[in-house]
CSV table of C-alpha atoms in Angstrom, one decimal:
chain,number,residue,atom,x,y,z
A,22,MET,CA,0.0,0.0,0.0
A,23,THR,CA,1.4,3.4,-1.0
A,24,PHE,CA,1.5,6.4,1.3
A,25,ASP,CA,-1.1,9.0,0.5
A,26,ALA,CA,0.4,12.3,1.7
A,27,LEU,CA,-2.8,14.4,0.9
A,28,ALA,CA,-5.0,12.0,2.9
A,29,ALA,CA,-2.6,12.2,5.9
A,30,LEU,CA,-2.5,16.0,5.7
A,31,ARG,CA,-6.3,16.2,5.5
A,32,GLN,CA,-6.7,13.8,8.4
A,33,ALA,CA,-4.5,16.1,10.5
A,34,GLY,CA,-6.8,19.1,9.7
A,35,ASN,CA,-4.7,20.7,7.0
A,36,PRO,CA,-6.9,22.5,4.4
A,37,VAL,CA,-5.3,20.9,1.4
A,38,ASP,CA,-8.4,21.1,-0.7
A,39,LEU,CA,-8.3,24.9,-0.7
A,40,LEU,CA,-4.9,24.9,-2.5
A,41,THR,CA,-4.4,25.0,-6.2
A,42,THR,CA,-3.9,21.9,-8.2
A,43,ALA,CA,-0.2,22.6,-8.6
A,44,GLN,CA,0.2,23.1,-4.8
A,45,ARG,CA,-1.6,19.8,-4.1
A,46,ASP,CA,0.6,18.1,-6.6
A,47,VAL,CA,3.7,19.2,-4.7
A,48,LEU,CA,2.2,18.1,-1.4
A,49,ALA,CA,1.2,14.7,-2.9
A,50,GLY,CA,4.8,14.0,-3.5
A,51,LEU,CA,5.9,14.4,0.1
A,52,THR,CA,7.2,11.5,2.0
A,53,GLU,CA,5.7,10.1,5.2
A,54,GLN,CA,8.5,11.8,7.2
A,55,GLU,CA,7.9,15.1,5.6
A,56,VAL,CA,4.2,15.0,6.3
A,57,ALA,CA,4.9,14.1,9.9
A,58,VAL,CA,7.1,17.2,10.2
A,59,LEU,CA,4.4,19.5,8.7
A,60,ASN,CA,1.7,18.0,10.9
A,61,SER,CA,3.9,18.4,14.0
A,62,VAL,CA,4.4,22.1,13.1
A,63,LYS,CA,0.7,22.5,12.6
A,64,GLN,CA,0.0,21.0,16.0
A,65,ARG,CA,2.5,23.3,17.7
A,66,LEU,CA,1.0,26.4,16.0
A,67,ASP,CA,-2.5,25.3,16.9
A,68,ALA,CA,-1.5,24.8,20.5
A,69,VAL,CA,-0.4,28.4,20.9
A,70,SER,CA,-3.2,29.9,18.7
A,71,ASP,CA,-6.0,31.7,20.5
A,72,ALA,CA,-8.2,31.7,17.4
A,73,GLU,CA,-8.1,30.8,13.8
A,74,VAL,CA,-6.4,33.3,11.5
A,75,GLU,CA,-7.8,33.9,8.0
A,76,GLY,CA,-6.4,36.0,5.3
A,77,HIS,CA,-8.4,39.0,4.1
A,78,SER,CA,-8.3,41.2,1.1
A,79,LEU,CA,-8.2,44.9,1.6
A,80,VAL,CA,-8.5,47.3,-1.3
A,81,ILE,CA,-7.8,51.0,-0.7
A,82,LYS,CA,-8.8,53.4,-3.5
A,83,ILE,CA,-7.2,56.8,-3.5
A,84,ALA,CA,-9.2,59.3,-5.5
């Protein structure tokens, strides 16, 4: 059975489905050890996070 990096990342709560196809292709090629490192970093960041952070777009028009 081959390792499914995207499934392992999804299972850990990483929002891989929000990425572009090219980005998912890169992640799909990760080894089991590389995914473990990414998931460990995510767990550590989540542990110190008070709330979820989302990116926002801001447009300022100067007349």
